[in-house]
Coordinates of C-alpha atoms in Angstrom, one line a residue:
M1 CA 0.0 0.0 0.1
L2 CA 1.2 3.5 -0.8
R3 CA 2.2 5.9 1.9
N4 CA 0.2 9.1 1.9
T5 CA 2.6 12.0 2.9
I6 CA 1.8 15.7 3.2
L7 CA 4.9 17.9 3.3
I8 CA 5.8 21.3 2.3
I9 CA 9.4 20.4 1.0
L10 CA 10.1 18.1 -1.8
L11 CA 13.2 15.8 -0.9
F12 CA 15.1 14.1 -3.8
L13 CA 16.3 11.4 -1.6
P14 CA 14.4 10.1 1.5
T15 CA 16.1 10.8 4.9
P16 CA 14.0 9.2 7.6
L17 CA 15.8 10.4 10.5
L18 CA 12.7 10.6 12.9
A19 CA 11.1 7.6 11.5
V20 CA 10.6 4.7 14.1
S21 CA 8.9 2.2 11.8
L22 CA 10.1 1.6 8.2
P23 CA 9.6 -0.9 5.3
T24 CA 12.9 -2.6 5.7
G25 CA 15.0 -4.6 3.2
V26 CA 16.6 -3.8 -0.1
V27 CA 15.8 -0.5 -2.0
A28 CA 17.1 1.2 -5.1
Y29 CA 16.7 4.8 -5.6
S30 CA 19.5 5.6 -8.1
G31 CA 19.0 5.9 -11.8
P32 CA 17.5 6.5 -14.2
I33 CA 17.1 3.0 -15.0
Y34 CA 14.5 1.7 -17.4
T35 CA 13.4 -1.8 -17.6
N36 CA 10.5 -4.0 -18.2
Q37 CA 11.2 -6.7 -15.4
V38 CA 12.2 -6.5 -11.8
L39 CA 12.9 -9.5 -9.7
G40 CA 13.0 -9.9 -5.8
Y41 CA 14.8 -13.0 -4.3
A42 CA 14.0 -14.1 -0.8
N43 CA 15.3 -17.1 1.1
I44 CA 13.5 -17.2 4.6
T45 CA 14.9 -19.5 7.4
S46 CA 13.1 -18.0 10.4
L47 CA 9.8 -16.0 10.5
L48 CA 7.5 -14.9 13.2
A49 CA 5.7 -11.5 13.6
Y50 CA 3.2 -10.2 16.0
N51 CA 1.3 -6.9 15.7
T52 CA -0.6 -6.0 19.1
S53 CA -2.8 -3.4 17.3
G54 CA -3.6 -5.7 14.3
S55 CA -7.3 -5.5 15.0
K56 CA -7.2 -1.7 14.7
F57 CA -5.9 -2.1 11.2
G58 CA -8.1 -5.0 10.3
V59 CA -5.1 -7.4 9.7
P60 CA -4.3 -10.6 11.4
P61 CA -2.0 -10.1 14.4
Y62 CA 0.6 -12.6 13.2
G63 CA 0.7 -11.2 9.7
A64 CA 3.6 -9.9 7.8
S65 CA 4.5 -9.1 4.2
L66 CA 7.2 -9.0 2.0
Q67 CA 6.7 -6.7 -0.9
L68 CA 8.3 -6.1 -4.3
N69 CA 7.1 -2.6 -5.3
V70 CA 8.0 -0.6 -8.4
M71 CA 6.9 2.5 -10.3
L72 CA 5.5 2.1 -13.9
Q73 CA 6.0 5.1 -16.2
V74 CA 3.6 5.4 -19.2
N75 CA 3.9 8.1 -21.8
T76 CA 1.4 9.3 -24.4
S77 CA 2.0 11.9 -27.2
N78 CA 1.0 14.5 -24.7
E79 CA 0.7 13.2 -21.2
E80 CA 2.6 11.1 -18.6
Y81 CA 1.2 8.7 -16.2
Y82 CA 2.6 6.7 -13.2
F83 CA 1.2 3.4 -11.7
W84 CA 2.7 1.9 -8.5
L85 CA 2.9 -1.8 -8.9
Q86 CA 2.9 -4.1 -5.9
N87 CA 3.9 -7.9 -5.9
V88 CA 3.4 -9.3 -2.4
A89 CA 4.1 -12.3 -0.4
D90 CA 1.6 -12.2 2.5
F91 CA 2.4 -14.5 5.7
I92 CA 0.2 -15.7 8.6
T93 CA 3.5 -16.4 10.4
N94 CA 2.2 -18.5 13.5
E95 CA 0.2 -20.9 10.9
S96 CA 3.0 -21.2 8.4
K97 CA 0.8 -20.3 5.5
M98 CA 1.1 -17.6 3.0
F99 CA -0.4 -16.3 -0.5
F100 CA 0.5 -14.0 -3.2
S101 CA -1.3 -10.7 -4.1
D102 CA -0.9 -7.8 -6.3
N103 CA -1.9 -4.1 -6.0
I104 CA -1.9 -1.4 -8.6
W105 CA -2.3 2.2 -7.6
N106 CA -2.6 5.3 -9.8
S107 CA 0.5 7.6 -8.8
T108 CA 0.1 10.1 -11.5
T109 CA -1.1 12.5 -8.6
P110 CA -1.1 11.9 -5.1
L111 CA -4.8 11.7 -5.0
A112 CA -5.5 9.8 -8.2
G113 CA -7.8 7.0 -8.5
I114 CA -7.8 3.8 -10.9
N115 CA -10.4 2.5 -13.2
N116 CA -11.0 0.3 -16.3
L117 CA -8.3 -2.2 -15.4
I118 CA -8.7 -5.8 -16.7
G119 CA -7.3 -8.6 -14.7
K120 CA -8.4 -11.4 -12.3
G121 CA -8.8 -8.8 -9.5
E122 CA -11.2 -6.0 -8.7
I123 CA -11.0 -2.3 -8.2
Y124 CA -11.5 -1.3 -4.7
S125 CA -12.5 2.2 -3.3
T126 CA -10.8 3.9 -0.2
S127 CA -12.4 6.0 2.4
D128 CA -9.4 8.2 3.1
L129 CA -10.2 11.7 1.9
F130 CA -6.5 12.5 1.7
S131 CA -5.3 9.5 -0.3
H132 CA -6.0 7.7 -3.6
S133 CA -9.5 7.1 -4.2
S134 CA -9.3 3.6 -5.5
Y135 CA -6.9 0.7 -6.2
Y136 CA -6.8 -2.6 -8.0
A137 CA -6.1 -5.8 -6.1
Y138 CA -6.1 -9.6 -6.5
G139 CA -4.7 -12.6 -4.3
T140 CA -4.2 -16.3 -4.7
Y141 CA -5.1 -19.0 -2.4
Y142 CA -2.9 -19.8 0.7
I143 CA -0.3 -22.4 0.6
K144 CA 1.7 -24.0 3.6
Y145 CA 5.5 -23.0 3.6
N146 CA 8.4 -24.8 5.5
F147 CA 11.8 -23.5 6.2
P148 CA 14.0 -23.0 4.1
F149 CA 11.5 -21.1 2.0
S150 CA 13.0 -19.3 -0.9
F151 CA 11.2 -17.8 -3.9
Y152 CA 11.4 -15.0 -6.5
L153 CA 8.7 -12.2 -6.9
I154 CA 8.5 -11.0 -10.5
V155 CA 6.8 -7.9 -12.0
N156 CA 7.0 -7.7 -15.8
E157 CA 5.7 -5.0 -18.1
S158 CA 4.8 -5.2 -22.0
H159 CA 2.8 -2.7 -23.9
N160 CA 1.3 -1.8 -27.3
N161 CA -0.3 1.4 -28.6
Q162 CA -3.5 0.5 -26.7
G163 CA -2.1 0.1 -23.2
V164 CA 0.2 -1.8 -20.8
Y165 CA 0.2 -5.5 -19.7
V166 CA 1.5 -6.1 -16.1
S167 CA 2.1 -9.5 -15.0
F168 CA 2.7 -10.5 -11.3
G169 CA 4.5 -13.8 -10.8
Y170 CA 6.4 -15.8 -8.5
V171 CA 8.8 -18.9 -8.7
I172 CA 9.3 -21.2 -5.6
L173 CA 12.8 -22.6 -5.4
Q174 CA 12.6 -24.2 -2.0
N175 CA 9.7 -25.0 0.3
G176 CA 11.6 -27.3 2.8
N177 CA 13.0 -29.4 -0.1
I178 CA 14.5 -27.7 -3.3
T179 CA 11.8 -27.8 -6.1
L180 CA 12.1 -27.3 -9.9
P181 CA 11.5 -23.8 -11.1
N182 CA 7.9 -23.3 -12.3
P183 CA 7.2 -19.6 -13.1
T184 CA 3.7 -18.9 -12.2
F185 CA 2.2 -15.5 -13.3
Y186 CA -1.0 -15.6 -11.3
D187 CA -2.4 -12.3 -12.6
T188 CA -2.1 -10.2 -15.6
V189 CA -3.5 -7.0 -15.7
F190 CA -4.3 -4.7 -18.9
I191 CA -4.1 -0.8 -18.1
P192 CA -5.7 0.9 -21.2
V193 CA -3.8 4.0 -22.3
N194 CA -4.9 5.6 -25.5
N195 CA -2.2 6.8 -28.0
L196 CA 0.6 5.3 -25.9
T197 CA 4.2 5.9 -27.0
S198 CA 6.2 4.3 -24.4
A199 CA 6.2 2.5 -21.3
S200 CA 8.7 1.1 -18.8
I201 CA 9.5 0.4 -15.1
I202 CA 11.5 3.4 -13.8
I203 CA 14.1 3.7 -11.1
A204 CA 15.3 7.2 -10.6
N205 CA 16.3 9.8 -7.9
Q206 CA 13.0 11.7 -8.2
T207 CA 9.3 11.5 -7.3
T208 CA 6.0 11.5 -9.2
P209 CA 4.4 14.8 -9.6
N210 CA 3.3 16.7 -6.5
L211 CA -0.2 18.2 -5.9
N212 CA -0.5 21.6 -4.5
L213 CA -3.7 22.6 -2.8
G214 CA -3.3 26.1 -1.4
I215 CA -0.7 26.0 1.2
I216 CA -0.7 22.2 1.3
T217 CA 1.7 20.1 -0.9
Y218 CA 1.0 16.4 -1.4
L219 CA 4.3 14.9 -2.2
G220 CA 4.5 12.2 -4.9
N221 CA 6.1 8.9 -4.7
Y222 CA 9.7 8.0 -5.2
L223 CA 10.6 6.2 -8.4
D224 CA 12.3 3.4 -6.6
A225 CA 12.3 -0.3 -6.5
E226 CA 11.5 -1.8 -3.1
L227 CA 11.9 -5.5 -1.7
V228 CA 10.8 -4.8 2.0
W229 CA 9.4 -6.3 4.9
G230 CA 6.4 -4.8 6.7
G231 CA 3.1 -5.4 8.3
F232 CA 0.3 -7.5 6.6
G233 CA -1.5 -4.6 5.1
N234 CA -3.7 -1.5 5.5
G235 CA -0.6 0.6 6.5
A236 CA 0.0 -1.7 9.5
S237 CA 3.4 -1.8 11.3
T238 CA 4.4 -5.1 13.0
T239 CA 7.2 -6.2 15.2
F240 CA 9.2 -9.4 14.3
L241 CA 10.0 -12.0 17.0
N242 CA 12.0 -14.2 14.8
M243 CA 13.6 -13.2 11.5
S244 CA 16.3 -14.5 9.1
S245 CA 16.1 -13.9 5.6
Y246 CA 18.4 -13.3 2.6
L247 CA 17.2 -10.7 0.1
A248 CA 18.3 -9.6 -3.5
L249 CA 16.9 -7.2 -5.8
L250 CA 17.5 -7.3 -9.6
Y251 CA 16.3 -6.0 -13.0
M252 CA 16.6 -7.1 -16.7
K253 CA 19.1 -5.4 -18.6
N254 CA 20.0 -6.4 -22.1
G255 CA 18.3 -9.8 -21.7
K256 CA 20.2 -10.5 -18.3
W257 CA 19.3 -10.2 -14.8
V258 CA 21.7 -7.7 -13.0
P259 CA 21.6 -6.5 -9.4
F260 CA 20.9 -2.8 -8.6
S261 CA 24.5 -1.8 -7.6
Q262 CA 23.5 1.0 -5.0
V263 CA 20.9 0.0 -2.5
Y264 CA 19.5 1.2 0.7
N265 CA 18.0 -0.7 3.6
Y266 CA 14.6 0.9 3.9
G267 CA 11.6 2.0 1.5
S268 CA 9.8 5.2 1.2
D269 CA 6.5 4.5 -0.7
T270 CA 5.4 1.4 1.2
A271 CA 2.8 2.0 3.9
E272 CA 3.5 -1.2 5.6
S273 CA 6.4 -1.3 8.0
T274 CA 8.3 -2.7 11.1
N275 CA 10.4 -1.2 13.8
N276 CA 13.0 -3.9 14.7
L277 CA 14.7 -5.2 11.6
R278 CA 18.5 -4.8 10.9
V279 CA 20.0 -5.3 7.4
T280 CA 23.5 -6.2 6.6
I281 CA 25.5 -7.6 3.6
A282 CA 26.0 -11.2 4.2
K283 CA 29.1 -13.2 3.2
N284 CA 27.6 -14.4 0.1
G285 CA 26.8 -10.9 -1.0
D286 CA 23.1 -11.0 -0.2
A287 CA 21.1 -8.6 1.9
Y288 CA 20.8 -10.4 5.3
V289 CA 17.7 -9.3 7.4
T290 CA 17.6 -10.0 11.3
I291 CA 16.2 -8.7 14.3
G292 CA 18.0 -5.6 15.6
K293 CA 18.2 -2.0 15.8
Q294 CA 17.2 0.0 12.7
N295 CA 19.8 2.1 11.0
P296 CA 18.2 3.4 7.8
G297 CA 20.7 4.5 5.2
L298 CA 22.9 3.4 2.5
L299 CA 23.5 -0.4 2.4
T300 CA 26.2 -0.7 -0.3
T301 CA 27.3 0.9 -3.6
N302 CA 28.4 -2.4 -4.9
F303 CA 25.5 -4.9 -4.4
N304 CA 26.5 -8.3 -5.6
P305 CA 24.3 -10.9 -4.3
S306 CA 24.8 -14.5 -4.8
I307 CA 21.4 -16.1 -5.5
P308 CA 20.6 -19.7 -6.5
G309 CA 20.4 -18.6 -10.2
F310 CA 17.9 -19.4 -12.7
L311 CA 19.3 -22.8 -14.2
Y312 CA 18.2 -25.9 -12.3
L313 CA 20.4 -28.9 -13.1
N314 CA 19.5 -32.4 -12.7
I315 CA 21.9 -35.2 -13.5
S316 CA 20.5 -38.8 -13.5
S317 CA 23.1 -41.5 -14.0
K318 CA 23.7 -45.0 -12.9
I319 CA 27.3 -44.4 -13.5
P320 CA 29.3 -41.9 -11.0
F321 CA 30.4 -38.7 -12.4
L322 CA 32.6 -35.7 -11.6
V323 CA 31.2 -32.5 -10.3
N324 CA 34.1 -30.0 -9.9
N325 CA 36.5 -32.9 -9.7
V326 CA 34.5 -34.7 -6.9
I327 CA 33.0 -38.1 -7.7
S328 CA 29.2 -37.9 -7.4
R329 CA 26.4 -40.3 -7.9
T330 CA 23.5 -37.6 -7.9
F331 CA 23.3 -34.0 -8.6
S332 CA 20.0 -31.8 -8.5
G333 CA 20.1 -28.1 -7.8
Y334 CA 20.2 -24.6 -8.8
V335 CA 23.5 -23.4 -10.5
S336 CA 24.8 -20.1 -9.2
A337 CA 28.4 -20.6 -10.1
P338 CA 30.1 -22.4 -13.1
I339 CA 30.2 -26.1 -12.5
K340 CA 32.8 -28.6 -14.0
L341 CA 31.4 -31.8 -15.2
G342 CA 33.2 -35.1 -16.2
F343 CA 31.8 -38.3 -17.3
F344 CA 33.6 -41.6 -17.5
M345 CA 34.2 -42.9 -21.1
N346 CA 34.7 -46.5 -19.9
Y347 CA 33.6 -47.5 -16.4
S348 CA 34.2 -50.7 -14.8
I349 CA 31.2 -51.5 -12.5
N350 CA 32.5 -54.7 -11.1
S351 CA 34.5 -57.8 -12.4
S352 CA 31.4 -58.9 -14.4
S353 CA 30.0 -55.4 -15.8
F354 CA 31.2 -52.4 -17.4
A355 CA 29.7 -49.4 -19.1
V356 CA 30.7 -47.4 -22.3
L357 CA 29.6 -43.7 -22.8
N358 CA 27.8 -42.8 -25.8
G359 CA 27.6 -39.4 -27.1
N360 CA 29.0 -36.1 -26.0
Y361 CA 28.1 -34.2 -22.8
P362 CA 28.9 -30.7 -21.5
S363 CA 32.0 -30.3 -19.4
L364 CA 31.2 -26.9 -18.0
I365 CA 27.7 -25.6 -17.0
E366 CA 27.5 -21.7 -16.6
P367 CA 24.7 -20.0 -14.5
N368 CA 21.7 -18.9 -16.7
V369 CA 21.2 -15.2 -16.3
S370 CA 18.3 -14.5 -18.6
W371 CA 15.4 -16.8 -17.5
F372 CA 14.4 -19.9 -15.7
K373 CA 15.4 -23.1 -17.3
I374 CA 15.7 -26.9 -16.2
L375 CA 18.6 -29.0 -17.8
N376 CA 18.3 -32.7 -17.4
I377 CA 21.5 -34.6 -18.2
I378 CA 21.1 -38.3 -18.5
P379 CA 24.4 -40.0 -19.8
N380 CA 23.7 -42.7 -22.2
Y381 CA 25.8 -45.7 -21.3
T382 CA 25.9 -49.0 -23.1
Y383 CA 26.3 -51.7 -20.5
Y384 CA 28.2 -54.9 -21.0
Y385 CA 27.8 -58.1 -18.9
L386 CA 29.9 -61.2 -18.5
V387 CA 28.4 -64.5 -19.4
R388 CA 30.1 -67.5 -17.9
V389 CA 29.5 -70.9 -19.7
N390 CA 30.0 -74.3 -17.9
S391 CA 29.9 -77.2 -20.2
S392 CA 31.8 -80.4 -21.1
I393 CA 31.0 -79.7 -24.9
P394 CA 31.3 -76.7 -27.1
V395 CA 28.2 -74.4 -26.7
I396 CA 26.7 -73.1 -29.9
A397 CA 24.4 -70.1 -29.7
E398 CA 22.4 -68.2 -32.1
I399 CA 22.9 -64.4 -31.8
N400 CA 21.2 -61.9 -34.1
G401 CA 20.6 -64.7 -36.7
K402 CA 24.2 -65.9 -36.6
Q403 CA 25.6 -68.9 -34.9
I404 CA 28.7 -68.6 -32.7
T405 CA 30.5 -70.9 -30.4
L406 CA 30.6 -69.5 -26.9
N407 CA 33.7 -69.3 -25.0
D408 CA 33.9 -70.1 -21.2
T409 CA 33.7 -66.4 -20.6
N410 CA 32.0 -63.9 -23.0
W411 CA 31.1 -60.3 -22.8
F412 CA 27.6 -59.3 -24.3
V413 CA 26.0 -55.8 -24.7
Q414 CA 22.7 -55.3 -22.7
G415 CA 19.7 -56.4 -24.4
T416 CA 21.4 -59.2 -26.6
Q417 CA 19.1 -62.2 -27.2
I418 CA 20.9 -65.5 -27.0
S419 CA 19.5 -68.7 -28.0
I420 CA 21.5 -71.8 -27.2
V421 CA 21.4 -74.6 -29.9
N422 CA 20.3 -77.9 -28.7
Y423 CA 22.4 -80.3 -30.7
T424 CA 24.3 -83.6 -30.2
Y425 CA 28.1 -83.4 -30.0
H426 CA 30.1 -86.3 -31.3
N427 CA 33.4 -87.1 -30.1
G428 CA 34.6 -89.6 -32.7
S429 CA 32.3 -92.1 -34.5
D430 CA 31.4 -94.0 -31.5
E431 CA 31.1 -91.6 -28.7
R432 CA 28.8 -88.7 -28.4
Y433 CA 27.3 -86.2 -25.9
V434 CA 23.4 -85.3 -25.8
I435 CA 22.3 -82.0 -24.0
S436 CA 20.0 -83.0 -21.2
S437 CA 19.3 -79.6 -19.7
I438 CA 20.3 -75.9 -20.1
S439 CA 20.2 -73.5 -17.2
P440 CA 18.9 -70.9 -16.6
S441 CA 17.1 -71.5 -20.0
S442 CA 17.8 -72.1 -23.6
S443 CA 16.8 -68.5 -24.5
F444 CA 17.5 -65.5 -22.6
N445 CA 18.1 -61.7 -22.8
I446 CA 21.1 -60.3 -21.3
T447 CA 20.3 -57.9 -18.6
K448 CA 22.8 -58.7 -15.9
P449 CA 25.8 -60.9 -15.5
L450 CA 24.9 -64.6 -16.2
N451 CA 26.2 -68.1 -15.6
V452 CA 25.0 -70.7 -18.2
T453 CA 25.4 -74.3 -17.5
L454 CA 24.9 -77.1 -20.0
N455 CA 24.2 -80.6 -18.5
T456 CA 25.0 -83.6 -20.9
I457 CA 24.7 -87.4 -21.2
K458 CA 27.5 -89.4 -22.7
Q459 CA 26.5 -92.1 -25.0
Y460 CA 28.3 -95.0 -26.6
R461 CA 27.7 -96.7 -29.9
V462 CA 26.6 -100.3 -29.4
V463 CA 26.7 -102.5 -32.7
I464 CA 24.8 -105.9 -32.7
N465 CA 25.2 -108.1 -35.7
S466 CA 22.9 -111.0 -35.9
N467 CA 20.6 -112.9 -38.4
L468 CA 18.4 -113.9 -35.5
P469 CA 16.3 -111.6 -33.3
V470 CA 18.3 -110.0 -30.6
Y471 CA 17.1 -108.4 -27.6
L472 CA 18.7 -105.9 -25.4
N473 CA 16.8 -105.4 -22.1
G474 CA 14.0 -107.0 -23.7
K475 CA 13.7 -104.8 -26.7
R476 CA 14.6 -106.2 -30.0
V477 CA 17.6 -104.5 -31.7
N478 CA 19.7 -105.0 -34.8
G479 CA 22.4 -103.0 -36.0
S480 CA 23.7 -99.8 -34.4
L481 CA 22.2 -98.0 -31.4
W482 CA 23.2 -95.5 -28.7
I483 CA 23.3 -96.3 -25.1
N484 CA 24.1 -94.1 -22.1
A485 CA 27.3 -94.5 -20.6
D486 CA 27.6 -96.7 -17.5
T487 CA 24.3 -98.3 -18.3
T488 CA 24.0 -102.0 -17.4
V489 CA 22.2 -103.9 -20.3
K490 CA 21.1 -107.5 -20.8
L491 CA 21.8 -109.2 -24.1
S492 CA 19.6 -112.0 -25.3
A493 CA 18.7 -113.6 -28.7
S494 CA 16.1 -116.1 -29.9
I495 CA 18.2 -119.1 -30.9
P496 CA 16.7 -122.3 -32.3
F497 CA 17.0 -125.4 -30.0
Y498 CA 19.4 -127.1 -32.1
E499 CA 21.7 -124.4 -32.0
V500 CA 23.8 -122.6 -29.6
G501 CA 25.0 -119.0 -29.8
R502 CA 27.7 -116.6 -28.3
F503 CA 28.2 -112.9 -28.8
I504 CA 31.7 -112.3 -29.9
G505 CA 33.3 -109.0 -29.9
T506 CA 34.0 -106.6 -27.1
Y507 CA 32.8 -108.5 -24.3
N508 CA 32.3 -112.2 -25.7
L509 CA 29.4 -113.1 -23.7
T510 CA 26.7 -115.7 -24.0
P511 CA 23.0 -114.5 -24.6
G512 CA 21.3 -113.6 -21.5
G513 CA 24.4 -112.0 -20.0
T514 CA 24.8 -108.4 -18.6
I515 CA 27.4 -105.8 -19.7
V516 CA 28.2 -102.4 -18.5
V517 CA 28.3 -99.8 -21.4
S518 CA 31.6 -98.1 -20.5
K519 CA 32.9 -97.9 -24.0
P520 CA 31.8 -98.5 -27.6
I521 CA 30.7 -102.0 -28.1
I522 CA 30.5 -104.4 -31.2
E523 CA 29.1 -107.8 -30.6
T524 CA 28.2 -110.5 -33.2
L525 CA 26.1 -113.4 -32.6
K526 CA 27.8 -116.6 -33.7
L527 CA 25.8 -119.9 -34.0
S528 CA 26.8 -123.4 -33.9
F529 CA 25.1 -126.8 -33.7
N530 CA 24.0 -127.9 -30.3
T531 CA 26.4 -131.1 -30.0
I532 CA 25.0 -132.0 -26.5
L533 CA 21.6 -131.9 -27.9
L534 CA 22.7 -133.9 -30.9
G535 CA 24.4 -136.5 -28.6
I536 CA 21.3 -136.9 -26.5
M537 CA 19.3 -137.4 -29.7
A538 CA 21.8 -140.0 -31.0
L539 CA 21.8 -141.9 -27.8
I540 CA 18.0 -141.9 -27.8
V541 CA 18.2 -143.4 -31.2
V542 CA 20.5 -146.0 -30.3
I543 CA 18.5 -147.0 -27.5
I544 CA 15.4 -147.3 -29.5
V545 CA 17.1 -149.4 -31.9
V546 CA 18.5 -151.7 -29.4
M547 CA 15.2 -152.0 -27.8
A548 CA 13.5 -152.8 -31.0
L549 CA 16.2 -155.7 -31.7
I550 CA 15.6 -157.3 -28.2
L551 CA 11.9 -157.5 -28.7
R552 CA 12.4 -159.0 -32.1
K553 CA 14.7 -161.9 -30.8
K554 CA 12.0 -162.9 -28.1
R555 CA 9.5 -163.4 -30.7

């Protein structure tokens, strides 16, 4: 809210020697500076205010405000207008909640009102006969805040020959935790001005026009830029019980944000105030506000604040990287100073995994000084994994349509599809190996280091030669067949009663005998007459003949 001051003498620089309550923070009076954007930065780590007279002013007793206030100058072909623009962070400090609000006042004369503005807000009338008759206002919903609570307040101006657009915005950088920058312009107001020729936010060591009414002179307002703490509203003053905040005040110049070089620690146009804040320059260059005795005056002629910056850098990588020559595994935050980055071209994760970097990535990240930007860096690595093979026979695999023989140790790129060929391996003509199982499976995709095991069964060739039916474990066989190694088998044959047989070859056994297959086997069934049977049959014939002769003699 604007101060309404009635004085006889016009001062070109405010000197509040007798003031006991002032808007306190960072204020620029020197110029002239013309710009279309002004930015206020705040990082609040402690905040509690109490106004014992809050009810008299119609404000909450624990209320406080941080205000970014600037003057807009608008020129037409024959007139000059001034509008006081306010972008405010309003706090209820005992409940840790706040909202953003804006005000626009017509400062063309000390008593001027405002009308015809188009925005989200409304035009409100005032009851003070010695002040502005009306003003524009709008506010957002409450949000909860946590310390550290840091943010930017933004006032932006643009125009055409029909009028001026004023945008009020904020960017929350940290609400307890660091957040991504999301510029939010919560209200854009159009101020219609016919035949407009130029418009800009102005900072200069002068005031808006005075108003003379007889012997009384209403002073104009300073063409300053203020980022100041004060009461909640309605011109209230408050006392801070806790306060720790870092402030910075900047403006847009040639497409870059630059700080006002000469700044003071008190404001002159803002009606809300405080009586117990002290402002110093912190080690990082920011204006540091704490509880203390007020000492209104020049803060510095070389204001060089160190704000978080406007570039949010996020690096997501499974592989460690270097940040300013220090190995890091994660990085996320605002870039306020140059950062050197280094990414490993070839990185050994462990004895069975390594990664190779693809593409080029920046080695130096400079702070962004123009506008808010999010930079995500996700290094693209190709991962290689070790595949160990355990097998008593060569392992043939099909990879990308091509068959290869795997070694005991193999390196494959992540995502390689491998299919093990299920085949029979011959070790000469009479010995072979049959794959019985493949672990973990016969087909797999490489996503990690892997052990592949092939279990095999050794088999020997068994050759049975016979013109008669031969049976191996009761199953008729003839010719060549494969038998698992160390298998015990029974070899039998269908032999006529008048013959006898014997398997001649590797083991030389009689039919019905058993053998252990521990090597290749060749057995041939050899037949011969059954001499014992023939002898018995001859004896029987002789006996029959003798018996017949004996019987014949008796007759």
